mmCIF file of C-alpha atoms in Angstrom:
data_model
loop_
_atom_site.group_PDB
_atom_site.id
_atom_site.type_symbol
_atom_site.label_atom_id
_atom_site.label_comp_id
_atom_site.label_asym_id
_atom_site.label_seq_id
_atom_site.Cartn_x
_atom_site.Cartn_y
_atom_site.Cartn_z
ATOM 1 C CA UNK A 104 0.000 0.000 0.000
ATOM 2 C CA UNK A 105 1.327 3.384 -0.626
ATOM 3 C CA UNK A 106 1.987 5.655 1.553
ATOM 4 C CA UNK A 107 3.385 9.249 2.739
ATOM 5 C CA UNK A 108 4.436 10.546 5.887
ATOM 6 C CA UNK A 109 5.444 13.958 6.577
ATOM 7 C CA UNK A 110 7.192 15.986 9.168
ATOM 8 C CA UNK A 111 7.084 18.116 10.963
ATOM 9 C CA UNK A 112 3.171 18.825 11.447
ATOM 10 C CA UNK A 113 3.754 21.979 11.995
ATOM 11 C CA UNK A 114 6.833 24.599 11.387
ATOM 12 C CA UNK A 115 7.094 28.061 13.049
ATOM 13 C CA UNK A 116 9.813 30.398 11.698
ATOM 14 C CA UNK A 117 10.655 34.052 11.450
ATOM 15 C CA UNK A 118 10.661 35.977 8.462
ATOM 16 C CA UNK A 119 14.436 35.170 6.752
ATOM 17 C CA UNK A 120 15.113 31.825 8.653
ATOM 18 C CA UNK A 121 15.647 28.811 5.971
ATOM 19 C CA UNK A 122 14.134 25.450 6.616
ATOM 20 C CA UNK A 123 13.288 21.985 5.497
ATOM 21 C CA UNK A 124 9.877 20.598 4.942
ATOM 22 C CA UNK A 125 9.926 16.220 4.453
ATOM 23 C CA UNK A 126 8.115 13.844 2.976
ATOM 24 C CA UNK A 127 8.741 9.808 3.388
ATOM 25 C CA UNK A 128 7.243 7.865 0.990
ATOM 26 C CA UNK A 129 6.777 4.069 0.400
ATOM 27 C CA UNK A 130 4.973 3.492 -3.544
ATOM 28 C CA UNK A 131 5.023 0.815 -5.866
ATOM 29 C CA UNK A 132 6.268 2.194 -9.070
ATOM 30 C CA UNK A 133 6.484 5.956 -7.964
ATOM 31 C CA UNK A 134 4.982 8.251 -11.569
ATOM 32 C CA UNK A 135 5.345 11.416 -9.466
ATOM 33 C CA UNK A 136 5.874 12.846 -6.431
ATOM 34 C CA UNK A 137 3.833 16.097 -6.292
ATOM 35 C CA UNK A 138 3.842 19.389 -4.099
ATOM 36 C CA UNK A 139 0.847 21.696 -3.112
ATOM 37 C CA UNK A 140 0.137 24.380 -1.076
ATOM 38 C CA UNK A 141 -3.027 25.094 0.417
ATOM 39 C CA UNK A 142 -4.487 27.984 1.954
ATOM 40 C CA UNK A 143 -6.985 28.030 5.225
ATOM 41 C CA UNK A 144 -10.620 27.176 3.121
ATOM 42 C CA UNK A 145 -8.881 26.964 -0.332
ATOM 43 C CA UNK A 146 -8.607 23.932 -2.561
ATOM 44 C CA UNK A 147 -4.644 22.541 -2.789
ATOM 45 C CA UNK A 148 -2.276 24.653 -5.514
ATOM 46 C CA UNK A 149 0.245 23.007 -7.392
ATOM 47 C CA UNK A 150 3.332 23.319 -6.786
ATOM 48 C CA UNK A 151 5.987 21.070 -8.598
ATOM 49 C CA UNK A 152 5.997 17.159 -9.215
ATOM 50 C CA UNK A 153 8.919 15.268 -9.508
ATOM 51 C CA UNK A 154 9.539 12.385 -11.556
ATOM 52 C CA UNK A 155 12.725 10.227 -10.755
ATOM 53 C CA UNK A 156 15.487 10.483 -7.936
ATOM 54 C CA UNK A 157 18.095 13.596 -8.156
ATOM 55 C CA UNK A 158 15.192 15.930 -9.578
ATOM 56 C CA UNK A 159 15.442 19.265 -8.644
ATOM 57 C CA UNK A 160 12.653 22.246 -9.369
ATOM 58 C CA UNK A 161 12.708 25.445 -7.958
ATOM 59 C CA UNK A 162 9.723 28.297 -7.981
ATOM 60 C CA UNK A 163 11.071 31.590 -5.974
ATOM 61 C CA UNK A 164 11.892 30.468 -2.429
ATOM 62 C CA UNK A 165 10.832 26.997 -2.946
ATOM 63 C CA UNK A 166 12.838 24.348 -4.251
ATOM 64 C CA UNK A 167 12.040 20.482 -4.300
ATOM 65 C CA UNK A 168 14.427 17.699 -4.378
ATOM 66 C CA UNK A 169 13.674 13.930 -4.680
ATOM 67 C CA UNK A 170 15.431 10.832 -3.257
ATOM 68 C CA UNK A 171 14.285 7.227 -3.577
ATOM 69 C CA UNK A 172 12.819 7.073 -0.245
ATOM 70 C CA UNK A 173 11.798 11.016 0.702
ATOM 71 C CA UNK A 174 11.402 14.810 -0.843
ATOM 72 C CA UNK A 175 12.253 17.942 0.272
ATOM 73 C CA UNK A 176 10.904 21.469 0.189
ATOM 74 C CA UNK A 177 13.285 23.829 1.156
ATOM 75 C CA UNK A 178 11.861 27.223 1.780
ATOM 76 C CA UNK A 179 14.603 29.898 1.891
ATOM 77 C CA UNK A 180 13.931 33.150 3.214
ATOM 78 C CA UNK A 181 10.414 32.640 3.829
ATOM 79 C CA UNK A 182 8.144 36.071 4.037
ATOM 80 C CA UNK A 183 5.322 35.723 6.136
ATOM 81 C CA UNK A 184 3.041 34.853 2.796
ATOM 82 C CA UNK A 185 4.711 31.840 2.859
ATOM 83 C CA UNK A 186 2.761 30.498 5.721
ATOM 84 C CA UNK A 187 -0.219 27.642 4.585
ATOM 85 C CA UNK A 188 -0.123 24.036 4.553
ATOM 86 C CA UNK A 189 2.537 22.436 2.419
ATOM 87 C CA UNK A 190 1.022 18.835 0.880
ATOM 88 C CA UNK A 191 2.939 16.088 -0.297
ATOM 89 C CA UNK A 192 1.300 13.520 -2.683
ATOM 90 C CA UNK A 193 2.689 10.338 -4.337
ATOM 91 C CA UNK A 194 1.239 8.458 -7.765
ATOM 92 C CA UNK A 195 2.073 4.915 -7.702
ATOM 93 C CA UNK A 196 1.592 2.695 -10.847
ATOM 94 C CA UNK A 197 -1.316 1.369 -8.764
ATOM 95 C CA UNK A 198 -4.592 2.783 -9.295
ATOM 96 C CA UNK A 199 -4.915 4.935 -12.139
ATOM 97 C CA UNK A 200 -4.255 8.554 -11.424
ATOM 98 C CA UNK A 201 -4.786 7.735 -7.397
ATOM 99 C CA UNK A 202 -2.420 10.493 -5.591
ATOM 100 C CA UNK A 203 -2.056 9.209 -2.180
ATOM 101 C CA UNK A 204 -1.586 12.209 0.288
ATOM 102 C CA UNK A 205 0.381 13.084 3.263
ATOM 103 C CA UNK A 206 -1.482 14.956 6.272
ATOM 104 C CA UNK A 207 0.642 18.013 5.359
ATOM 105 C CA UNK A 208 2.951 20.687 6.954
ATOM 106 C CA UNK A 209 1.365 23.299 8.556
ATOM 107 C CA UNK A 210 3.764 26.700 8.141
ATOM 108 C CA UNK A 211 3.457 30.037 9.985
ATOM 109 C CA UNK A 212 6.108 32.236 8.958
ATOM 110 C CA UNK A 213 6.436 35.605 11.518
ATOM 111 C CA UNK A 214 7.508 39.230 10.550
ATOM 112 C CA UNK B 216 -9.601 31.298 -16.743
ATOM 113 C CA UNK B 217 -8.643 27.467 -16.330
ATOM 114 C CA UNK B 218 -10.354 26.681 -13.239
ATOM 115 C CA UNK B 219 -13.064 23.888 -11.496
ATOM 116 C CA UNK B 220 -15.699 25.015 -9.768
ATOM 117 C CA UNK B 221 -17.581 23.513 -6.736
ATOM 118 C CA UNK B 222 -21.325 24.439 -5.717
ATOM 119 C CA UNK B 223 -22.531 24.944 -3.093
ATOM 120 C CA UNK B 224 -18.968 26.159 -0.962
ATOM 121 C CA UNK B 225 -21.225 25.572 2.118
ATOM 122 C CA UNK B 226 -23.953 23.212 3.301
ATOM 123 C CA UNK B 227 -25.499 22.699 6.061
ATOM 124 C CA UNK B 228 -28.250 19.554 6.170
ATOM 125 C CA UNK B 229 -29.795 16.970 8.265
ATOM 126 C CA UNK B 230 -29.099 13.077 8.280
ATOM 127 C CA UNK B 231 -31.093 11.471 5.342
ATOM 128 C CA UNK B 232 -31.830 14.276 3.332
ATOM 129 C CA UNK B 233 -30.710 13.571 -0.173
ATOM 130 C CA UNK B 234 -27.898 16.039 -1.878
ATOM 131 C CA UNK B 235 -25.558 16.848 -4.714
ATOM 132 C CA UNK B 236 -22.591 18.510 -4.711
ATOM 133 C CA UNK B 237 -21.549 19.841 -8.122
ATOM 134 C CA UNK B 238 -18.242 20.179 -10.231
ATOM 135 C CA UNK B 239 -17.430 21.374 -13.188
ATOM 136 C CA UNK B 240 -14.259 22.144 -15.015
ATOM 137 C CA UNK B 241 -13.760 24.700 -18.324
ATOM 138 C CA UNK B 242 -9.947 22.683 -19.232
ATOM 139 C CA UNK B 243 -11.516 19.577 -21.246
ATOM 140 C CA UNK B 244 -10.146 16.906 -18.795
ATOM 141 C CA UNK B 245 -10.687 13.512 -19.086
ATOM 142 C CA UNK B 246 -10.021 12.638 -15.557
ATOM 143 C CA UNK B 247 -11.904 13.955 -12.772
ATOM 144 C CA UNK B 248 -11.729 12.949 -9.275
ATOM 145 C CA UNK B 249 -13.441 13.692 -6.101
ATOM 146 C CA UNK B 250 -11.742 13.466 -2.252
ATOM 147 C CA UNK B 251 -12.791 14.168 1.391
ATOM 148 C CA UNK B 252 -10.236 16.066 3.873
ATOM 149 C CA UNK B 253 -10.546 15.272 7.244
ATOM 150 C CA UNK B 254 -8.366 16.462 10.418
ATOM 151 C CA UNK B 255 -5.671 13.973 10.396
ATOM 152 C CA UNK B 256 -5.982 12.004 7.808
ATOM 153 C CA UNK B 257 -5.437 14.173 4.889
ATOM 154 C CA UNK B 258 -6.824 13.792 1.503
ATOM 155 C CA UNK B 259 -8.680 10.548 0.679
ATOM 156 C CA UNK B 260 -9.975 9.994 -2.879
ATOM 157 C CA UNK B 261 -13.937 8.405 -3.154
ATOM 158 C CA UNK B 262 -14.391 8.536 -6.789
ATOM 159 C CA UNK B 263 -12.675 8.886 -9.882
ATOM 160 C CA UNK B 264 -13.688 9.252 -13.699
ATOM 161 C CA UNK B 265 -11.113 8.582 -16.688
ATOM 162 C CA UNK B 266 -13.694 9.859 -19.387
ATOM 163 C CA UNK B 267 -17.617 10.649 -19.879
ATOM 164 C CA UNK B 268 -19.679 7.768 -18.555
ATOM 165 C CA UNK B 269 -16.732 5.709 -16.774
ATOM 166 C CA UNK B 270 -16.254 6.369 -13.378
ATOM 167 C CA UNK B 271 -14.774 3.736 -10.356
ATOM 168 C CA UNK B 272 -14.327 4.035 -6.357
ATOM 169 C CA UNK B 273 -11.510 5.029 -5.060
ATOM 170 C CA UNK B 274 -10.233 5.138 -0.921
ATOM 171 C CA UNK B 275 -13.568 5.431 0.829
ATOM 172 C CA UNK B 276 -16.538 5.358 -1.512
ATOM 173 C CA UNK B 277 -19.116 4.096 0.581
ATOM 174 C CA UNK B 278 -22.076 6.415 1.052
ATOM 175 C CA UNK B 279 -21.379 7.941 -2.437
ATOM 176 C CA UNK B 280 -22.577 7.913 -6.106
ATOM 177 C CA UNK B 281 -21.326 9.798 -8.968
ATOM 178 C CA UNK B 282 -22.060 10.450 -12.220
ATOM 179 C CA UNK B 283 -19.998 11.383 -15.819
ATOM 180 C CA UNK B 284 -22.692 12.105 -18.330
ATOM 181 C CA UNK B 285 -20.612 15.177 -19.819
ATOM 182 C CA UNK B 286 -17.062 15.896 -20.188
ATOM 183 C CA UNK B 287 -16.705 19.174 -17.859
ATOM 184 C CA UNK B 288 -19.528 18.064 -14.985
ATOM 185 C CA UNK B 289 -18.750 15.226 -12.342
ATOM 186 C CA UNK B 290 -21.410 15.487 -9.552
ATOM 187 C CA UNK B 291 -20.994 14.246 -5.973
ATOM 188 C CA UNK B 292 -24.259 12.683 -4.839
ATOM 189 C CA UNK B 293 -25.283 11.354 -1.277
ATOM 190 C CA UNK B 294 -28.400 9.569 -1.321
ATOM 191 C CA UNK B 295 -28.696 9.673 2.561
ATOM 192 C CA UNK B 296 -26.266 11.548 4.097
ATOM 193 C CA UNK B 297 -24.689 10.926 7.657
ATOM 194 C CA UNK B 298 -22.968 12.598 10.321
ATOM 195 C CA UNK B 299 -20.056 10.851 9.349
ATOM 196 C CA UNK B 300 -19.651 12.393 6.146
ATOM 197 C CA UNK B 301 -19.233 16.005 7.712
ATOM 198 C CA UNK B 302 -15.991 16.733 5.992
ATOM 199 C CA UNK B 303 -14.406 19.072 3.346
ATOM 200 C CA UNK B 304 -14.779 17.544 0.290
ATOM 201 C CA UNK B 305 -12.320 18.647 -3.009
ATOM 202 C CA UNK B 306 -13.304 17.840 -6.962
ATOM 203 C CA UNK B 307 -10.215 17.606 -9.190
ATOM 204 C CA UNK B 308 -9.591 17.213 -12.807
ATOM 205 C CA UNK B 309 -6.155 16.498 -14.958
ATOM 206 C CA UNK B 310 -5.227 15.683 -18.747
ATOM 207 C CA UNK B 311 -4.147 12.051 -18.478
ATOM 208 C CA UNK B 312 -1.003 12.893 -20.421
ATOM 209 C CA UNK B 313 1.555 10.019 -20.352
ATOM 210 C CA UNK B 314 0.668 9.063 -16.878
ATOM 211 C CA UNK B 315 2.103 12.163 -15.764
ATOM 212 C CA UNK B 316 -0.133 14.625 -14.849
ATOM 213 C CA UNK B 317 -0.465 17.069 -12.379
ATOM 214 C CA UNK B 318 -4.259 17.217 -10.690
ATOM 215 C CA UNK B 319 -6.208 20.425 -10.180
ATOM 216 C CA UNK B 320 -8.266 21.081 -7.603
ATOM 217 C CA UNK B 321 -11.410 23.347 -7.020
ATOM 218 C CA UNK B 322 -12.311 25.692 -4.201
ATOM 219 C CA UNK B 323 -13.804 23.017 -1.919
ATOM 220 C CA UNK B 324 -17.505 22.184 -0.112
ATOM 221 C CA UNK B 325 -17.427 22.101 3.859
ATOM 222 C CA UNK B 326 -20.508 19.894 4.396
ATOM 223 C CA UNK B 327 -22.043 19.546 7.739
ATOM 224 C CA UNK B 328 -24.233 16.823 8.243
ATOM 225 C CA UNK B 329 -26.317 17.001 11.630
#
C-alpha cells in the first residue's frame, strides 16, 4: 500500500530563517511525487511534481528535491506569505491517477 | 480562466436528506476525481472518472454515487447523508497525459451533516 508521511506537522519560523519541509514515501512504481500548497478554506495549488530520484525544481523560495525514499521542500527566506499548509502527494503505478496524500505541513512564517 | 468550480462552498443539512454537490471544469479533462479532507488524515480519494460515462471508487466510496454524463460536470451525490460524512470535500480534474499529470483542484464544499 502506498503511503506518505510527513514531518514536521507543523513549522514556526521568522521571516528570513531557511528550513526543510519532508516527505517519506513508500509506492510501488512511484509516476510522481507532487507538491501543493493550500491555503486556510482553499482547494490545494500546485506546486511542482517530480519524476525520478536527483530531480530538482525550484519556484522563488521553494525548491524540491527527490530521493528514492523522501522529498524535500526547502523554503529559503520565507516572508510571512509563505505560511499555509505544504502537501505532499505520491502516484504509484497502482490505481490509475490515485495520488495518495500526506497529512501536510502546517507553516506560519512571523515578521 | 482554467479553473473547477464547486457548488454549493457551504452546506449545512440533516441526516437522510438527499444532496448533490456539483463540479465542473472549463480545461476539457478527461479525468476527474473527487476526495474528502478530514483532520488527520489528509486527503482521501472516493471517486474517480477517466472519461464521460466511466467512473470507479476510489479510498472510501461508501455512502457515495457519482455520475460522468458530460465531459466538464462530475457530480458528488449522497443519497442519505450521515454525520459521518461532515468533511471538506475537493473535486479535481487532470489531462491524463503520459501518466504524468499534475491534478487540479477546485475551491472546496465544507458539508455539515447534523
Amino acid at each position: 500500500e502506498d503511503q506518505v508521511t510527513q514531518s514536521p506537522e507543523a513549522l514556526r519560523l521568522q521571516e528570513g530563517e531557511s528550513s526543510s519541509l519532508n516527505c517519506s514515501y513508500t509506492v510501488s512504481g512511484l509516476r510522481g511525487l507532487f507538491w501543493y500548497r493550500q491555503d486556510p478554506g482553499k482547494g490545494p495549488e500546485f506546486l511542482f511534481t517530480l519524476y525520478s530520484a536527483g530531480e530538482e525544481k525550484e519556484k522563488e523560495r521553494l525548491k524540491a528535491t527527490l530521493t528514492k525514499k523522501e522529498s524535500f521542500l526547502h523554503i529559503t527566506a520565507p516572508k510571512p506569505e509563505d505560511s499555509a499548509t505544504y502537501l505532499c502527494a505520491v502516484l504509484g503505478d497502482t490505481g490509475f491517477q490515485k495520488l495518495v496524500f500526506g497529512t501536510g505541513t502546517r507553516l506560519l512564517v512571523s515578521p | 480562466e482554467a479553473q473547477v468550480t464547486q457548488n454549493p462552498r457551504y452546506l449545512i443539512t440533516v441526516t437522510g436528506k438527499k444532496l448533490t454537490v456539483t463540479c465542473s471544469q472549463n480545461m476539457n479533462h478527461e479525468y476527474m476525481s473527487w476526495y474528502r479532507q478530514d483532520p488527520g488524515l489528509g486527503l482521501r480519494q472516493i471517486y474517480y472518472s477517466m472519461n464521460v460515462e466511466v467512473t470507479d471508487k476510489g479510498d472510501v466510496p461508501e455512502g457515495y454515487k457519482v455520475s460522468r454524463k458530460e465531459k466538464r460536470n462530475f457530480p458528488l451525490i449522497l443519497e442519505s447523508p450521515s454525520p459521518n460524512q461532515t468533511s471538506l470535500y475537493f473535486c479535481a480534474s487532470s489531462l491524463p497525459t503520459g501518466g504524468y499529470v499534475t491534478q487540479y483542484f477546485g475551491p472546496g464544499t465544507r458539508l455539515t451533516v447534523l
